[in-house]
PDB file of C-alpha atoms in Angstrom:
ATOM      1  CA  MET Y   1      -4.575 -44.013  -7.671  1.00 87.00           C
ATOM      2  CA  LEU Y   2      -4.453 -46.812  -5.436  1.00 92.00           C
ATOM      3  CA  TYR Y   3      -7.046 -48.835  -7.060  1.00 95.00           C
ATOM      4  CA  SER Y   4      -5.296 -48.651 -10.402  1.00 95.00           C
ATOM      5  CA  VAL Y   5      -5.901 -50.994 -13.221  1.00 95.00           C
ATOM      6  CA  THR Y   6      -2.566 -52.905 -12.288  1.00 94.00           C
ATOM      7  CA  ASN Y   7      -3.403 -53.033  -8.698  1.00 96.00           C
ATOM      8  CA  VAL Y   8      -7.033 -54.406  -9.286  1.00 96.00           C
ATOM      9  CA  GLN Y   9      -6.135 -56.643 -12.058  1.00 96.00           C
ATOM     10  CA  THR Y  10      -3.124 -58.347 -10.214  1.00 95.00           C
ATOM     11  CA  SER Y  11      -5.031 -58.705  -7.069  1.00 96.00           C
ATOM     12  CA  LEU Y  12      -8.207 -60.243  -8.511  1.00 97.00           C
ATOM     13  CA  THR Y  13      -6.240 -62.306 -10.735  1.00 97.00           C
ATOM     14  CA  LEU Y  14      -4.168 -63.721  -7.580  1.00 96.00           C
ATOM     15  CA  ASP Y  15      -7.348 -64.192  -5.749  1.00 97.00           C
ATOM     16  CA  LEU Y  16      -8.813 -66.129  -8.628  1.00 97.00           C
ATOM     17  CA  ALA Y  17      -5.778 -68.443  -8.719  1.00 96.00           C
ATOM     18  CA  SER Y  18      -6.214 -69.173  -5.158  1.00 95.00           C
ATOM     19  CA  ARG Y  19      -9.738 -69.882  -5.432  1.00 96.00           C
ATOM     20  CA  LEU Y  20      -9.113 -72.097  -8.448  1.00 96.00           C
ATOM     21  CA  ARG Y  21      -6.386 -74.112  -6.380  1.00 94.00           C
ATOM     22  CA  ALA Y  22      -8.598 -74.344  -3.299  1.00 92.00           C
ATOM     23  CA  ALA Y  23     -11.340 -76.021  -5.490  1.00 92.00           C
ATOM     24  CA  GLY Y  24      -8.882 -78.621  -6.615  1.00 91.00           C
ATOM     25  CA  TYR Y  25      -7.505 -77.286  -9.965  1.00 94.00           C
ATOM     26  CA  ALA Y  26      -3.937 -76.465 -10.772  1.00 93.00           C
ATOM     27  CA  VAL Y  27      -3.154 -73.114 -12.068  1.00 95.00           C
ATOM     28  CA  ARG Y  28      -0.665 -72.530 -15.021  1.00 94.00           C
ATOM     29  CA  TRP Y  29       0.551 -68.887 -15.334  1.00 93.00           C
ATOM     30  CA  GLN Y  30       0.764 -68.379 -19.213  1.00 90.00           C
ATOM     31  CA  THR Y  31       3.331 -65.664 -19.044  1.00 87.00           C
ATOM     32  CA  SER Y  32       5.926 -67.604 -16.811  1.00 88.00           C
ATOM     33  CA  GLY Y  33       4.693 -71.100 -17.449  1.00 85.00           C
ATOM     34  CA  LEU Y  34       4.701 -71.919 -13.679  1.00 89.00           C
ATOM     35  CA  VAL Y  35       2.256 -74.432 -12.587  1.00 89.00           C
ATOM     36  CA  GLU Y  36       0.803 -74.360  -8.975  1.00 89.00           C
ATOM     37  CA  ASP Y  37      -1.376 -76.679  -7.200  1.00 83.00           C
ATOM     38  CA  GLU Y  38      -2.253 -77.440  -3.657  1.00 77.00           C
ATOM     39  CA  THR Y  39      -2.562 -81.161  -3.772  1.00 69.00           C
ATOM     40  CA  ALA Y  40       0.956 -81.363  -2.245  1.00 65.00           C
ATOM     41  CA  GLY Y  41       1.591 -84.798  -4.063  1.00 63.00           C
ATOM     42  CA  LEU Y  42      -1.217 -86.325  -2.332  1.00 66.00           C
ATOM     43  CA  GLY Y  43      -3.640 -86.331  -5.388  1.00 73.00           C
ATOM     44  CA  THR Y  44      -4.041 -85.303  -8.866  1.00 82.00           C
ATOM     45  CA  PRO Y  45      -5.598 -81.913  -9.739  1.00 87.00           C
ATOM     46  CA  ARG Y  46      -8.761 -81.901 -11.493  1.00 88.00           C
ATOM     47  CA  ALA Y  47      -7.547 -80.064 -14.349  1.00 92.00           C
ATOM     48  CA  THR Y  48      -4.935 -77.519 -15.087  1.00 93.00           C
ATOM     49  CA  VAL Y  49      -6.420 -73.983 -15.651  1.00 95.00           C
ATOM     50  CA  THR Y  50      -4.171 -71.444 -17.672  1.00 94.00           C
ATOM     51  CA  LEU Y  51      -4.554 -68.040 -16.515  1.00 95.00           C
ATOM     52  CA  VAL Y  52      -3.738 -65.813 -19.504  1.00 93.00           C
ATOM     53  CA  LYS Y  53      -3.537 -61.787 -19.602  1.00 87.00           C
ATOM     54  CA  GLU Y  54      -5.012 -61.480 -23.241  1.00 77.00           C
ATOM     55  CA  ALA Y  55      -6.760 -64.408 -25.079  1.00 73.00           C
ATOM     56  CA  PRO Y  56      -4.923 -64.982 -28.323  1.00 71.00           C
ATOM     57  CA  ALA Y  57      -6.396 -63.261 -31.450  1.00 72.00           C
ATOM     58  CA  THR Y  58      -6.503 -66.572 -33.297  1.00 77.00           C
ATOM     59  CA  PRO Y  59      -8.260 -69.444 -32.146  1.00 77.00           C
ATOM     60  CA  GLU Y  60      -5.740 -72.029 -33.659  1.00 78.00           C
ATOM     61  CA  HIS Y  61      -3.375 -71.058 -31.006  1.00 84.00           C
ATOM     62  CA  ILE Y  62      -5.867 -72.230 -28.322  1.00 88.00           C
ATOM     63  CA  VAL Y  63      -5.340 -76.011 -27.815  1.00 87.00           C
ATOM     64  CA  ARG Y  64      -6.725 -78.937 -25.913  1.00 87.00           C
ATOM     65  CA  LEU Y  65      -3.714 -80.900 -24.394  1.00 86.00           C
ATOM     66  CA  ASN Y  66      -3.291 -84.486 -23.563  1.00 82.00           C
ATOM     67  CA  GLU Y  67      -2.349 -85.318 -19.915  1.00 79.00           C
ATOM     68  CA  GLY Y  68       1.373 -84.521 -19.313  1.00 78.00           C
ATOM     69  CA  ASP Y  69       1.809 -82.400 -22.350  1.00 84.00           C
ATOM     70  CA  THR Y  70       2.818 -78.791 -22.111  1.00 84.00           C
ATOM     71  CA  PRO Y  71       1.724 -76.028 -24.535  1.00 87.00           C
ATOM     72  CA  GLY Y  72       3.898 -74.532 -27.094  1.00 84.00           C
ATOM     73  CA  GLU Y  73       5.398 -70.905 -26.664  1.00 81.00           C
ATOM     74  CA  HIS Y  74       2.514 -69.380 -28.390  1.00 83.00           C
ATOM     75  CA  GLU Y  75      -0.206 -71.919 -27.376  1.00 87.00           C
ATOM     76  CA  VAL Y  76      -2.810 -71.492 -24.682  1.00 90.00           C
ATOM     77  CA  ALA Y  77      -4.106 -74.812 -23.293  1.00 91.00           C
ATOM     78  CA  ILE Y  78      -7.772 -75.098 -22.245  1.00 92.00           C
ATOM     79  CA  PRO Y  79      -9.195 -74.725 -19.528  1.00 95.00           C
ATOM     80  CA  ALA Y  80      -8.095 -71.090 -19.818  1.00 95.00           C
ATOM     81  CA  LEU Y  81      -9.239 -67.918 -18.016  1.00 96.00           C
ATOM     82  CA  SER Y  82      -8.430 -64.338 -18.102  1.00 95.00           C
ATOM     83  CA  LEU Y  83      -9.348 -61.221 -15.937  1.00 96.00           C
ATOM     84  CA  HIS Y  84      -9.808 -57.872 -17.735  1.00 93.00           C
ATOM     85  CA  LEU Y  85     -10.995 -54.507 -16.794  1.00 95.00           C
ATOM     86  CA  PRO Y  86     -12.634 -53.760 -19.909  1.00 92.00           C
ATOM     87  CA  ALA Y  87     -13.914 -50.116 -19.086  1.00 91.00           C
ATOM     88  CA  PRO Y  88     -12.650 -47.137 -17.019  1.00 93.00           C
ATOM     89  CA  GLU Y  89     -13.942 -46.647 -13.459  1.00 94.00           C
ATOM     90  CA  GLN Y  90     -16.786 -44.631 -12.987  1.00 94.00           C
ATOM     91  CA  LYS Y  91     -17.217 -42.057 -10.075  1.00 93.00           C
ATOM     92  CA  MET Y  92     -20.659 -42.691  -8.764  1.00 94.00           C
ATOM     93  CA  LYS Y  93     -21.110 -40.260  -5.744  1.00 93.00           C
ATOM     94  CA  ARG Y  94     -19.079 -38.125  -3.288  1.00 93.00           C
ATOM     95  CA  LEU Y  95     -18.505 -39.984  -0.003  1.00 90.00           C
ATOM     96  CA  GLY Y  96     -20.074 -37.040   1.750  1.00 88.00           C
ATOM     97  CA  LEU Y  97     -20.136 -33.269   1.690  1.00 88.00           C
ATOM     98  CA  GLY Y  98     -16.660 -31.798   1.999  1.00 87.00           C
ATOM     99  CA  HIS Y  99     -15.104 -35.160   1.125  1.00 89.00           C
ATOM    100  CA  THR Y 100     -12.712 -35.606  -1.649  1.00 90.00           C
ATOM    101  CA  GLU Y 101     -13.094 -39.281  -1.929  1.00 93.00           C
ATOM    102  CA  PHE Y 102     -15.778 -41.029  -4.195  1.00 95.00           C
ATOM    103  CA  PHE Y 103     -17.562 -44.138  -4.400  1.00 96.00           C
ATOM    104  CA  ARG Y 104     -16.317 -45.725  -7.619  1.00 97.00           C
ATOM    105  CA  GLN Y 105     -17.402 -48.518  -9.771  1.00 97.00           C
ATOM    106  CA  ARG Y 106     -15.469 -50.630 -12.275  1.00 97.00           C
ATOM    107  CA  ASP Y 107     -16.586 -53.644 -14.234  1.00 97.00           C
ATOM    108  CA  ILE Y 108     -14.430 -56.830 -14.135  1.00 97.00           C
ATOM    109  CA  LEU Y 109     -14.664 -59.513 -16.847  1.00 96.00           C
ATOM    110  CA  ILE Y 110     -13.450 -62.971 -16.246  1.00 97.00           C
ATOM    111  CA  ASP Y 111     -13.856 -65.081 -19.187  1.00 94.00           C
ATOM    112  CA  GLY Y 112     -12.592 -68.252 -20.970  1.00 94.00           C
ATOM    113  CA  LEU Y 113     -13.173 -71.588 -22.131  1.00 94.00           C
ATOM    114  CA  ALA Y 114     -13.711 -75.068 -20.645  1.00 95.00           C
ATOM    115  CA  GLN Y 115     -12.688 -78.403 -21.941  1.00 93.00           C
ATOM    116  CA  ASP Y 116     -16.197 -79.759 -21.876  1.00 92.00           C
ATOM    117  CA  GLU Y 117     -19.777 -79.026 -20.778  1.00 92.00           C
ATOM    118  CA  PHE Y 118     -19.115 -80.777 -17.280  1.00 94.00           C
ATOM    119  CA  GLU Y 119     -16.033 -78.388 -16.659  1.00 95.00           C
ATOM    120  CA  GLN Y 120     -17.808 -75.529 -18.050  1.00 95.00           C
ATOM    121  CA  THR Y 121     -20.760 -75.988 -15.535  1.00 94.00           C
ATOM    122  CA  ASP Y 122     -18.382 -76.761 -12.622  1.00 95.00           C
ATOM    123  CA  LEU Y 123     -16.498 -73.385 -13.362  1.00 96.00           C
ATOM    124  CA  GLU Y 124     -19.832 -71.552 -13.745  1.00 96.00           C
ATOM    125  CA  ALA Y 125     -20.962 -72.882 -10.415  1.00 94.00           C
ATOM    126  CA  LEU Y 126     -17.894 -71.946  -8.576  1.00 96.00           C
ATOM    127  CA  PHE Y 127     -18.097 -68.358 -10.140  1.00 97.00           C
ATOM    128  CA  ASN Y 128     -21.680 -68.230  -8.796  1.00 95.00           C
ATOM    129  CA  THR Y 129     -20.489 -69.498  -5.128  1.00 94.00           C
ATOM    130  CA  TRP Y 130     -17.323 -67.098  -5.262  1.00 97.00           C
ATOM    131  CA  TYR Y 131     -19.147 -64.010  -6.731  1.00 97.00           C
ATOM    132  CA  GLY Y 132     -22.778 -64.443  -6.814  1.00 94.00           C
ATOM    133  CA  GLY Y 133     -23.723 -63.743  -3.182  1.00 86.00           C
ATOM    134  CA  SER Y 134     -24.486 -60.481  -1.463  1.00 87.00           C
ATOM    135  CA  GLY Y 135     -21.941 -58.672   0.174  1.00 88.00           C
ATOM    136  CA  VAL Y 136     -18.891 -60.479  -1.580  1.00 96.00           C
ATOM    137  CA  LEU Y 137     -15.707 -58.608  -0.678  1.00 97.00           C
ATOM    138  CA  LEU Y 138     -12.318 -59.125  -2.617  1.00 97.00           C
ATOM    139  CA  SER Y 139      -8.947 -58.151  -1.232  1.00 96.00           C
ATOM    140  CA  VAL Y 140      -7.074 -55.639  -3.336  1.00 96.00           C
ATOM    141  CA  SER Y 141      -3.339 -54.682  -2.509  1.00 96.00           C
ATOM    142  CA  ASP Y 142      -1.255 -51.777  -3.786  1.00 96.00           C
ATOM    143  CA  TYR Y 143       1.746 -53.338  -5.889  1.00 94.00           C
ATOM    144  CA  THR Y 144       3.727 -50.287  -6.223  1.00 91.00           C
ATOM    145  CA  ASP Y 145       6.558 -51.835  -4.134  1.00 89.00           C
ATOM    146  CA  GLU Y 146       6.341 -55.303  -5.569  1.00 85.00           C
ATOM    147  CA  GLU Y 147       8.425 -56.780  -2.805  1.00 88.00           C
ATOM    148  CA  ASN Y 148       5.963 -55.333  -0.044  1.00 91.00           C
ATOM    149  CA  PRO Y 149       2.347 -55.052  -1.273  1.00 93.00           C
ATOM    150  CA  VAL Y 150       0.284 -53.023   0.802  1.00 95.00           C
ATOM    151  CA  SER Y 151      -3.326 -54.294   1.572  1.00 95.00           C
ATOM    152  CA  LEU Y 152      -6.110 -51.925   0.938  1.00 96.00           C
ATOM    153  CA  ALA Y 153      -9.827 -51.820   1.905  1.00 96.00           C
ATOM    154  CA  PRO Y 154     -11.630 -54.771   0.099  1.00 97.00           C
ATOM    155  CA  VAL Y 155     -13.694 -54.097  -3.020  1.00 97.00           C
ATOM    156  CA  GLU Y 156     -17.411 -55.166  -2.885  1.00 97.00           C
ATOM    157  CA  VAL Y 157     -19.092 -57.066  -5.765  1.00 97.00           C
ATOM    158  CA  ILE Y 158     -22.290 -55.206  -6.052  1.00 96.00           C
ATOM    159  CA  ARG Y 159     -23.398 -56.984  -9.292  1.00 96.00           C
ATOM    160  CA  ALA Y 160     -22.376 -60.229 -10.941  1.00 97.00           C
ATOM    161  CA  VAL Y 161     -23.667 -61.736 -14.238  1.00 97.00           C
ATOM    162  CA  ILE Y 162     -22.496 -65.312 -14.693  1.00 97.00           C
ATOM    163  CA  GLY Y 163     -23.196 -67.364 -17.663  1.00 95.00           C
ATOM    164  CA  THR Y 164     -22.102 -69.810 -20.121  1.00 94.00           C
ATOM    165  CA  GLU Y 165     -22.371 -70.170 -24.088  1.00 92.00           C
ATOM    166  CA  GLU Y 166     -21.803 -73.136 -26.371  1.00 88.00           C
ATOM    167  CA  ALA Y 167     -20.231 -71.946 -29.772  1.00 85.00           C
ATOM    168  CA  GLU Y 168     -21.274 -73.255 -32.970  1.00 80.00           C
ATOM    169  CA  THR Y 169     -17.764 -74.017 -34.203  1.00 78.00           C
ATOM    170  CA  GLU Y 170     -15.645 -76.673 -35.703  1.00 75.00           C
ATOM    171  CA  ILE Y 171     -12.695 -75.899 -33.585  1.00 78.00           C
ATOM    172  CA  ASP Y 172     -13.401 -77.981 -30.493  1.00 80.00           C
ATOM    173  CA  ALA Y 173     -11.117 -76.203 -28.118  1.00 82.00           C
ATOM    174  CA  VAL Y 174     -13.069 -72.973 -28.329  1.00 86.00           C
ATOM    175  CA  ARG Y 175     -16.641 -74.593 -27.900  1.00 90.00           C
ATOM    176  CA  TYR Y 176     -17.446 -74.166 -24.276  1.00 93.00           C
ATOM    177  CA  TYR Y 177     -17.224 -70.578 -23.140  1.00 93.00           C
ATOM    178  CA  LEU Y 178     -18.151 -69.052 -19.842  1.00 95.00           C
ATOM    179  CA  PHE Y 179     -18.052 -65.490 -18.214  1.00 96.00           C
ATOM    180  CA  ALA Y 180     -18.490 -63.701 -15.202  1.00 97.00           C
ATOM    181  CA  ARG Y 181     -19.072 -59.972 -15.436  1.00 97.00           C
ATOM    182  CA  LEU Y 182     -18.656 -58.352 -11.961  1.00 97.00           C
ATOM    183  CA  THR Y 183     -19.175 -54.898 -10.963  1.00 97.00           C
ATOM    184  CA  ILE Y 184     -17.027 -53.881  -7.838  1.00 97.00           C
ATOM    185  CA  GLU Y 185     -17.416 -50.743  -5.722  1.00 97.00           C
ATOM    186  CA  TYR Y 186     -14.725 -49.031  -3.612  1.00 97.00           C
ATOM    187  CA  VAL Y 187     -13.984 -45.779  -2.218  1.00 96.00           C
ATOM    188  CA  GLU Y 188     -11.095 -43.508  -3.224  1.00 93.00           C
TER     189      GLU Y 188
ATOM    190  CA  MET N   1     -14.854 -95.225  -3.118  1.00 83.00           C
ATOM    191  CA  LEU N   2     -13.679 -92.967  -5.715  1.00 87.00           C
ATOM    192  CA  SER N   3     -11.533 -89.742  -5.889  1.00 89.00           C
ATOM    193  CA  GLN N   4     -13.123 -86.548  -6.966  1.00 89.00           C
ATOM    194  CA  ARG N   5     -11.234 -87.058 -10.477  1.00 89.00           C
ATOM    195  CA  GLU N   6     -12.426 -90.468 -10.855  1.00 92.00           C
ATOM    196  CA  GLY N   7     -15.832 -89.459  -9.994  1.00 94.00           C
ATOM    197  CA  GLU N   8     -15.871 -86.594 -12.470  1.00 94.00           C
ATOM    198  CA  ALA N   9     -14.837 -89.022 -15.141  1.00 94.00           C
ATOM    199  CA  ARG N  10     -17.580 -91.410 -14.347  1.00 96.00           C
ATOM    200  CA  VAL N  11     -20.340 -88.600 -14.682  1.00 96.00           C
ATOM    201  CA  ARG N  12     -18.808 -87.550 -17.939  1.00 95.00           C
ATOM    202  CA  SER N  13     -19.139 -91.035 -19.102  1.00 96.00           C
ATOM    203  CA  ILE N  14     -22.745 -91.244 -17.848  1.00 96.00           C
ATOM    204  CA  GLN N  15     -23.380 -87.938 -19.810  1.00 94.00           C
ATOM    205  CA  LYS N  16     -21.979 -89.440 -23.137  1.00 94.00           C
ATOM    206  CA  ARG N  17     -24.087 -92.535 -22.571  1.00 94.00           C
ATOM    207  CA  PHE N  18     -27.176 -90.280 -22.159  1.00 93.00           C
ATOM    208  CA  LEU N  19     -26.378 -88.504 -25.150  1.00 92.00           C
ATOM    209  CA  SER N  20     -26.075 -91.580 -27.187  1.00 93.00           C
ATOM    210  CA  TRP N  21     -29.369 -92.890 -25.960  1.00 92.00           C
ATOM    211  CA  ILE N  22     -31.326 -89.410 -26.731  1.00 89.00           C
ATOM    212  CA  GLU N  23     -29.516 -89.208 -30.362  1.00 91.00           C
ATOM    213  CA  SER N  24     -30.730 -92.654 -31.158  1.00 92.00           C
ATOM    214  CA  HIS N  25     -34.211 -92.231 -29.609  1.00 87.00           C
ATOM    215  CA  PRO N  26     -36.848 -92.389 -32.309  1.00 87.00           C
ATOM    216  CA  VAL N  27     -39.117 -89.553 -30.928  1.00 83.00           C
ATOM    217  CA  LEU N  28     -36.306 -87.403 -29.799  1.00 83.00           C
ATOM    218  CA  GLN N  29     -34.309 -87.235 -32.751  1.00 84.00           C
ATOM    219  CA  THR N  30     -37.240 -85.829 -34.723  1.00 84.00           C
ATOM    220  CA  LEU N  31     -37.415 -82.872 -32.484  1.00 81.00           C
ATOM    221  CA  PRO N  32     -35.908 -79.465 -33.733  1.00 83.00           C
ATOM    222  CA  PRO N  33     -32.064 -79.002 -32.815  1.00 86.00           C
ATOM    223  CA  GLU N  34     -32.782 -76.403 -30.187  1.00 83.00           C
ATOM    224  CA  GLU N  35     -35.433 -78.592 -28.367  1.00 80.00           C
ATOM    225  CA  PHE N  36     -33.275 -81.507 -28.626  1.00 84.00           C
ATOM    226  CA  ASN N  37     -30.421 -79.483 -27.125  1.00 87.00           C
ATOM    227  CA  ASP N  38     -32.575 -77.933 -24.277  1.00 83.00           C
ATOM    228  CA  ILE N  39     -33.369 -81.602 -23.085  1.00 84.00           C
ATOM    229  CA  ARG N  40     -29.584 -82.502 -23.391  1.00 88.00           C
ATOM    230  CA  ARG N  41     -28.452 -79.487 -21.598  1.00 88.00           C
ATOM    231  CA  ARG N  42     -30.980 -79.769 -18.720  1.00 85.00           C
ATOM    232  CA  VAL N  43     -30.156 -83.366 -18.187  1.00 87.00           C
ATOM    233  CA  PHE N  44     -26.439 -82.808 -18.217  1.00 90.00           C
ATOM    234  CA  ARG N  45     -26.811 -79.897 -15.746  1.00 88.00           C
ATOM    235  CA  SER N  46     -29.092 -82.054 -13.553  1.00 86.00           C
ATOM    236  CA  THR N  47     -26.375 -84.814 -13.693  1.00 90.00           C
ATOM    237  CA  PHE N  48     -23.595 -82.423 -12.662  1.00 91.00           C
ATOM    238  CA  PHE N  49     -25.563 -80.871  -9.641  1.00 87.00           C
ATOM    239  CA  ALA N  50     -26.775 -84.285  -8.388  1.00 87.00           C
ATOM    240  CA  PHE N  51     -23.047 -85.433  -8.575  1.00 91.00           C
ATOM    241  CA  ARG N  52     -22.105 -82.236  -6.527  1.00 89.00           C
ATOM    242  CA  LEU N  53     -25.001 -83.103  -3.964  1.00 86.00           C
ATOM    243  CA  GLY N  54     -23.620 -86.615  -3.717  1.00 88.00           C
ATOM    244  CA  VAL N  55     -20.038 -85.279  -3.084  1.00 89.00           C
ATOM    245  CA  VAL N  56     -21.111 -83.140  -0.330  1.00 86.00           C
ATOM    246  CA  GLY N  57     -23.241 -85.669   1.377  1.00 81.00           C
ATOM    247  CA  LEU N  58     -26.517 -84.162   0.796  1.00 71.00           C
ATOM    248  CA  GLY N  59     -29.638 -85.332  -1.009  1.00 58.00           C
ATOM    249  CA  ASP N  60     -31.632 -87.860   1.005  1.00 59.00           C
ATOM    250  CA  GLU N  61     -34.915 -86.343  -0.412  1.00 58.00           C
ATOM    251  CA  ILE N  62     -33.489 -85.887  -3.886  1.00 61.00           C
ATOM    252  CA  PRO N  63     -35.352 -88.745  -5.773  1.00 56.00           C
ATOM    253  CA  ASP N  64     -38.876 -87.330  -5.296  1.00 62.00           C
ATOM    254  CA  GLY N  65     -37.958 -83.697  -5.987  1.00 66.00           C
ATOM    255  CA  LEU N  66     -36.063 -84.367  -9.005  1.00 65.00           C
ATOM    256  CA  PHE N  67     -38.799 -86.650 -10.555  1.00 63.00           C
ATOM    257  CA  GLN N  68     -41.341 -84.151  -9.951  1.00 69.00           C
ATOM    258  CA  GLN N  69     -39.306 -81.338 -11.359  1.00 70.00           C
ATOM    259  CA  PHE N  70     -38.510 -83.314 -14.630  1.00 68.00           C
ATOM    260  CA  PHE N  71     -42.001 -84.408 -15.214  1.00 66.00           C
ATOM    261  CA  GLY N  72     -43.492 -81.029 -14.302  1.00 72.00           C
ATOM    262  CA  TRP N  73     -40.854 -79.522 -16.809  1.00 71.00           C
ATOM    263  CA  MET N  74     -41.383 -82.043 -19.691  1.00 68.00           C
ATOM    264  CA  THR N  75     -45.042 -81.853 -19.602  1.00 67.00           C
ATOM    265  CA  GLN N  76     -44.906 -78.204 -19.791  1.00 70.00           C
ATOM    266  CA  HIS N  77     -42.349 -78.382 -22.677  1.00 66.00           C
ATOM    267  CA  VAL N  78     -43.836 -77.117 -25.947  1.00 57.00           C
ATOM    268  CA  ALA N  79     -42.044 -79.715 -28.039  1.00 60.00           C
ATOM    269  CA  LEU N  80     -42.893 -82.516 -25.601  1.00 65.00           C
ATOM    270  CA  ARG N  81     -46.620 -81.579 -25.011  1.00 64.00           C
ATOM    271  CA  GLY N  82     -47.718 -83.422 -27.932  1.00 68.00           C
ATOM    272  CA  LEU N  83     -46.088 -86.792 -27.256  1.00 70.00           C
ATOM    273  CA  LEU N  84     -47.702 -89.696 -25.849  1.00 73.00           C
ATOM    274  CA  PRO N  85     -47.870 -89.731 -21.885  1.00 74.00           C
ATOM    275  CA  SER N  86     -46.006 -93.157 -22.038  1.00 78.00           C
ATOM    276  CA  VAL N  87     -43.132 -91.476 -24.260  1.00 77.00           C
ATOM    277  CA  THR N  88     -43.041 -88.443 -21.970  1.00 77.00           C
ATOM    278  CA  MET N  89     -42.799 -90.838 -19.084  1.00 78.00           C
ATOM    279  CA  GLN N  90     -40.114 -92.970 -20.545  1.00 82.00           C
ATOM    280  CA  ILE N  91     -37.979 -89.860 -21.189  1.00 81.00           C
ATOM    281  CA  ALA N  92     -38.552 -88.541 -17.671  1.00 79.00           C
ATOM    282  CA  GLU N  93     -37.666 -91.841 -16.228  1.00 83.00           C
ATOM    283  CA  ARG N  94     -34.354 -92.040 -18.265  1.00 87.00           C
ATOM    284  CA  CYS N  95     -33.412 -88.544 -17.294  1.00 85.00           C
ATOM    285  CA  LEU N  96     -34.045 -89.287 -13.610  1.00 84.00           C
ATOM    286  CA  ALA N  97     -32.118 -92.540 -13.830  1.00 89.00           C
ATOM    287  CA  VAL N  98     -28.985 -91.000 -15.126  1.00 91.00           C
ATOM    288  CA  THR N  99     -29.305 -88.155 -12.515  1.00 87.00           C
ATOM    289  CA  LEU N 100     -29.642 -90.685  -9.674  1.00 87.00           C
ATOM    290  CA  GLU N 101     -26.590 -92.531 -11.178  1.00 92.00           C
ATOM    291  CA  ALA N 102     -24.513 -89.266 -11.043  1.00 92.00           C
ATOM    292  CA  PHE N 103     -25.796 -88.880  -7.491  1.00 89.00           C
ATOM    293  CA  TRP N 104     -24.659 -92.139  -6.427  1.00 90.00           C
ATOM    294  CA  VAL N 105     -21.217 -91.565  -8.187  1.00 94.00           C
ATOM    295  CA  GLY N 106     -20.920 -88.353  -5.874  1.00 92.00           C
ATOM    296  CA  ALA N 107     -22.004 -90.408  -2.702  1.00 90.00           C
ATOM    297  CA  GLN N 108     -19.038 -92.757  -3.519  1.00 91.00           C
ATOM    298  CA  VAL N 109     -16.756 -89.666  -3.792  1.00 91.00           C
ATOM    299  CA  ASN N 110     -18.248 -88.459  -0.297  1.00 86.00           C
ATOM    300  CA  ASP N 111     -17.329 -91.889   1.053  1.00 80.00           C
ATOM    301  CA  ALA N 112     -13.611 -91.329   0.141  1.00 76.00           C
ATOM    302  CA  LEU N 113     -13.307 -87.950   1.750  1.00 72.00           C
TER     303      LEU N 113
END
């Protein structure tokens, strides 16, 4: 399977990180702690978005940091986003009579937390720009050989539901939720 | 001229100021929480998008369109329908003022680009 969970999740997370950096955000990889931005020292990033593989089960580990602070080992600093593949892919139809390949669809959920309503609206608007149009294609690579990933045919976003919610909570860091639920289609 | 980051900080400050205003407004503070929140959210979003329009250098025709949009929305709003026209107008003008302010902040960011 070339469009495996690992390949799709890795590719689309890297793509998301690249889009965030291009939009002026720095990106912090939760697993490595590495922070990347594209200001090249010429400016200050608008904020640092933490990319997490899994959101912590307890909201106490989600924190709002002051500028210059770094999160603790088990802490996730907001704004934070994660990209999941919540359900198995579905075979939709055969490519054609006699073909062994199928049109397949899979849901992608990008969700997370913003620091405030302004940032929540900004990320929502970016999601709409990136994923909300028609004919949006996203690059996917095969990472079987991590040193030399091989580009696959891009996947098409055929549906995008993007939204925000403001949680009724006393924990300020988990108040401004946002999500993009995408359905991608590809042939394999 | 402002950097993007400075501009965003200004808009956040405009939004906070607007929040203080609606929270202390004698009529608006009597609205049910969901209606109150609806007004707050719409104005927050309009300031955000006006700011973005300013940043990208668009918006010569914003003021009239925005005012009509606000006033049209407010006169249709169930919670606001019973208010005196003068009060509705006062709220609409305030919403428009903060939105325009956010737009001009965006325009200053645009000047710096």
